[in-house]
């Protein structure tokens, strides 16, 4: 992949507005989520070979066998978290760093974990180029969470697991919300968990297709 591009490339402004409109038509109603999409240059997070497709509502390959998710799936997950702007959020699966930057517009602080070093390094450059200053990134197995900064008001998992890793539930604050794909390696459903003391309420939403969450409390590599 080549180096990150300048974020404010005017040629993509129209395409980005059209993507925001498409998300709205598909049912995304949260104005702050839509605003985050308007502010974030997705073309700066994808390989140059697919940059012309950056504002399609589609998942794209980002290298190391991984994908940047479909914008609608990011939007849906972010909307379900009902963020207020005050949260400290943990993201598992930094990938391209695109959703990390979407989150940076929506919360107080973002902590994001990626297990593949090449993607972590690439995302660190792209996040910096985007000017996001409320983001901390690390390269490790995110199925163990990031205990040093716990608890988190929200946790967003960007890869699918057969069950929700216990360390992530443990790192959720009182009233905190976690969204994650749960299912088999091919298909999952978005599951939203809300913590009430020792109780974890679960709601199940849309069918989705994410790459596997690989690690101690996820799938084997
Ligand atoms: N939100 C990202 C999605 C990337 S795909 C984006 O839009 O770009 C999911 C990512 O999760 C991949 O980069 C994959 O390497 C990573 N991943 C899988 N298992 C992981 C784990 N145990 N810890 C941290 N990251 C993991």
Coordinates of C-alpha atoms and ligand atoms in Angstrom, one line a residue:
X1 CA 0.0 0.0 0.0
X2 CA 1.2 3.5 -0.6
X3 CA 1.4 6.4 1.9
X4 CA -1.7 8.0 3.3
X5 CA -3.3 10.8 1.2
X6 CA -4.2 14.2 2.3
X7 CA -7.5 14.1 4.1
X8 CA -9.2 17.2 2.6
X9 CA -9.0 16.1 -1.0
X10 CA -11.9 18.1 -2.6
X11 CA -12.5 15.6 -5.4
X12 CA -14.1 13.2 -3.0
X13 CA -16.3 15.6 -1.2
X14 CA -19.3 15.0 -3.5
X15 CA -18.9 11.2 -3.3
X16 CA -18.7 11.4 0.5
X17 CA -21.9 13.5 0.6
X18 CA -23.7 10.9 -1.6
X19 CA -22.5 8.1 0.8
X20 CA -24.0 10.0 3.7
X21 CA -27.3 10.4 1.8
X22 CA -27.3 6.7 1.0
X23 CA -26.8 5.8 4.7
X24 CA -29.7 8.1 5.6
X25 CA -32.0 6.5 3.0
X26 CA -31.0 3.0 4.3
X27 CA -32.3 4.0 7.7
X28 CA -29.4 5.7 9.7
X29 CA -31.1 8.5 11.6
X30 CA -28.5 9.5 14.2
X31 CA -27.3 13.0 13.1
X32 CA -24.0 12.8 14.9
X33 CA -23.2 9.4 13.3
X34 CA -24.0 10.8 9.8
X35 CA -21.8 13.9 10.6
X36 CA -18.9 11.6 11.5
X37 CA -19.2 10.0 8.1
X38 CA -19.2 13.4 6.5
X39 CA -16.0 14.4 8.4
X40 CA -14.0 11.2 7.7
X41 CA -12.2 10.6 4.4
X42 CA -12.7 6.9 3.7
X43 CA -10.4 7.1 0.7
X44 CA -7.5 7.7 3.0
X45 CA -7.9 4.3 4.6
X46 CA -8.1 2.0 1.6
X47 CA -5.3 0.8 -0.8
X48 CA -4.8 3.0 -3.8
X49 CA -6.1 0.2 -6.2
X50 CA -9.6 0.5 -4.7
X51 CA -9.6 4.2 -3.8
X52 CA -12.0 5.0 -6.6
X53 CA -14.5 2.7 -4.8
X54 CA -14.0 4.2 -1.4
X55 CA -17.4 5.8 -1.2
X56 CA -19.4 2.7 -2.3
X57 CA -21.4 1.2 0.5
X58 CA -19.3 -2.0 0.3
X59 CA -16.6 -3.8 2.2
X60 CA -13.1 -3.6 0.5
X61 CA -9.9 -5.6 0.9
X62 CA -7.2 -3.7 3.0
X63 CA -4.4 -6.3 2.9
X64 CA -3.3 -9.1 5.2
X65 CA -6.5 -10.9 4.2
X66 CA -8.6 -8.4 6.1
X67 CA -11.4 -6.0 5.0
X68 CA -12.6 -2.5 5.8
X69 CA -16.3 -3.1 6.7
X70 CA -19.3 -1.9 4.7
X71 CA -20.1 1.7 5.8
X72 CA -23.7 0.8 6.6
X73 CA -22.5 -1.8 9.1
X74 CA -20.2 0.7 10.8
X75 CA -23.1 3.2 10.9
X76 CA -25.5 0.7 12.2
X77 CA -23.1 -0.4 15.0
X78 CA -22.3 3.2 16.0
X79 CA -26.0 4.1 16.0
X80 CA -26.8 1.1 18.2
X81 CA -24.2 2.2 20.8
X82 CA -26.2 5.5 21.3
X83 CA -23.0 7.5 22.0
X84 CA -23.4 10.9 23.8
X85 CA -19.8 12.2 23.2
X86 CA -18.6 11.6 26.8
X87 CA -17.5 8.0 26.4
X88 CA -14.2 6.2 26.7
X89 CA -14.4 3.5 24.0
X90 CA -12.5 0.3 23.3
X91 CA -12.4 -0.9 19.6
X92 CA -11.2 -4.4 18.8
X93 CA -9.9 -4.8 15.3
X94 CA -8.4 -1.4 14.2
X95 CA -8.0 -2.7 10.6
X96 CA -7.6 0.3 8.4
X97 CA -8.3 2.8 11.2
X98 CA -11.4 4.2 9.4
X99 CA -13.9 3.3 12.1
X100 CA -11.4 4.4 14.7
X101 CA -11.5 7.9 13.2
X102 CA -15.3 7.8 12.9
X103 CA -15.4 7.0 16.7
X104 CA -12.9 9.8 17.4
X105 CA -15.6 12.3 16.2
X106 CA -18.3 10.7 18.4
X107 CA -16.6 10.1 21.8
X108 CA -14.1 11.5 24.3
X109 CA -11.4 8.9 23.8
X110 CA -10.8 5.9 21.6
X111 CA -8.6 2.9 22.5
X112 CA -8.1 0.5 19.6
X113 CA -6.4 -2.9 19.4
X114 CA -5.2 -4.7 16.3
X115 CA -3.4 -8.0 16.2
X116 CA -1.7 -7.8 12.8
X117 CA 1.4 -5.6 13.1
X118 CA 1.4 -4.4 9.4
X119 CA -2.2 -3.2 9.7
X120 CA -1.6 -1.6 13.1
X121 CA 1.4 0.4 11.7
X122 CA -0.5 1.4 8.6
X123 CA -3.6 2.5 10.7
X124 CA -1.4 4.5 13.0
X125 CA -0.2 6.6 10.0
X126 CA -3.7 7.0 8.6
X127 CA -5.2 8.0 12.0
X128 CA -2.4 10.6 12.5
X129 CA -2.9 11.9 9.0
X130 CA -6.6 12.3 9.7
X131 CA -5.7 14.5 12.6
X132 CA -7.4 12.5 15.3
X133 CA -5.7 13.3 18.6
X134 CA -8.0 11.5 21.0
X135 CA -6.9 8.0 19.9
X136 CA -4.6 5.4 21.4
X137 CA -3.6 2.3 19.4
X138 CA -1.9 -0.9 20.4
X139 CA -0.9 -4.1 18.7
X140 CA -2.0 -7.2 20.7
X141 CA -4.7 -9.8 21.0
X142 CA -7.8 -7.8 21.6
X143 CA -9.8 -10.9 22.8
X144 CA -8.1 -10.0 26.1
X145 CA -9.3 -6.4 25.8
X146 CA -7.0 -3.6 26.9
X147 CA -7.1 -3.9 30.7
X148 CA -4.8 -0.9 31.5
X149 CA -7.5 1.6 30.4
X150 CA -10.6 -0.3 31.6
X151 CA -13.4 0.1 32.3
X152 CA -14.9 1.3 29.0
X153 CA -18.3 3.0 28.5
X154 CA -18.6 1.3 25.1
X155 CA -16.8 -1.6 23.4
X156 CA -17.0 -2.1 19.6
X157 CA -15.7 -5.4 18.2
X158 CA -15.0 -5.4 14.4
X159 CA -14.4 -9.2 14.0
X160 CA -16.7 -12.1 14.5
X161 CA -16.4 -14.7 17.4
X162 CA -18.4 -17.8 18.4
X163 CA -19.0 -16.2 21.8
X164 CA -18.3 -12.8 23.4
X165 CA -14.9 -12.9 25.0
X166 CA -15.3 -12.8 28.8
X167 CA -12.5 -10.2 29.3
X168 CA -14.4 -7.7 27.2
X169 CA -17.6 -8.2 29.3
X170 CA -15.4 -7.7 32.4
X171 CA -14.0 -4.4 31.1
X172 CA -17.4 -2.9 30.5
X173 CA -18.4 -0.1 32.9
X174 CA -21.8 -0.1 34.8
X175 CA -24.4 0.8 32.2
X176 CA -21.8 0.3 29.5
X177 CA -22.7 -1.1 26.0
X178 CA -20.8 -3.6 23.8
X179 CA -21.5 -4.4 20.2
X180 CA -20.1 -7.4 18.5
X181 CA -20.8 -9.9 15.7
X182 CA -21.5 -13.3 17.2
X183 CA -21.8 -16.5 15.1
X184 CA -19.8 -18.9 13.0
X185 CA -16.8 -18.1 10.8
X186 CA -19.0 -17.3 7.8
X187 CA -22.1 -15.5 9.2
X188 CA -22.8 -13.7 12.4
X189 CA -25.5 -11.4 13.9
X190 CA -24.8 -8.1 15.6
X191 CA -25.3 -8.5 19.3
X192 CA -25.7 -5.5 21.7
X193 CA -24.9 -6.1 25.3
X194 CA -25.8 -3.7 28.1
X195 CA -24.2 -4.2 31.6
X196 CA -26.4 -3.8 34.7
X197 CA -24.1 -4.8 37.6
X198 CA -23.5 -8.5 37.2
X199 CA -26.3 -8.8 34.6
X200 CA -25.6 -8.5 30.9
X201 CA -28.7 -7.9 28.8
X202 CA -28.4 -9.1 25.2
X203 CA -30.3 -7.9 22.1
X204 CA -29.7 -9.5 18.6
X205 CA -29.8 -7.4 15.4
X206 CA -28.9 -7.7 11.7
X207 CA -27.1 -10.6 10.1
X208 CA -23.5 -9.6 9.1
X209 CA -20.3 -11.1 7.7
X210 CA -17.1 -10.1 9.5
X211 CA -13.6 -11.6 9.4
X212 CA -12.9 -13.9 12.3
X213 CA -11.8 -12.6 15.7
X214 CA -8.6 -14.6 16.2
X215 CA -7.1 -15.0 19.6
X216 CA -7.1 -16.7 23.0
X217 CA -10.8 -16.0 23.6
X218 CA -11.8 -16.2 19.9
X219 CA -11.1 -18.4 16.9
X220 CA -7.8 -20.3 16.3
X221 CA -5.7 -18.7 13.6
Ligands
LIG1 N1 -13.1 -1.6 11.6 C1 -12.1 -2.1 10.7 C2 -12.4 -3.5 10.4 C3 -11.2 -4.3 10.1 S1 -11.5 -6.0 9.8 C4 -12.1 -1.3 9.4 O1 -13.1 -0.8 9.0 O2 -11.0 -1.1 8.8 C5 -11.3 -6.6 11.5 C6 -9.9 -6.5 12.0 O3 -9.9 -7.2 13.2 C7 -8.8 -7.1 11.2 O4 -7.8 -6.1 10.9 C8 -8.2 -8.2 12.0 O5 -6.8 -8.3 11.9 C9 -8.6 -7.7 13.4 N2 -8.6 -8.7 14.5 C10 -9.0 -10.0 14.4 N3 -8.8 -10.6 15.6 C11 -8.3 -9.7 16.4 C12 -7.9 -9.7 17.8 N4 -7.9 -10.8 18.5 N5 -7.4 -8.6 18.3 C13 -7.3 -7.5 17.6 N6 -7.6 -7.4 16.3 C14 -8.1 -8.5 15.7

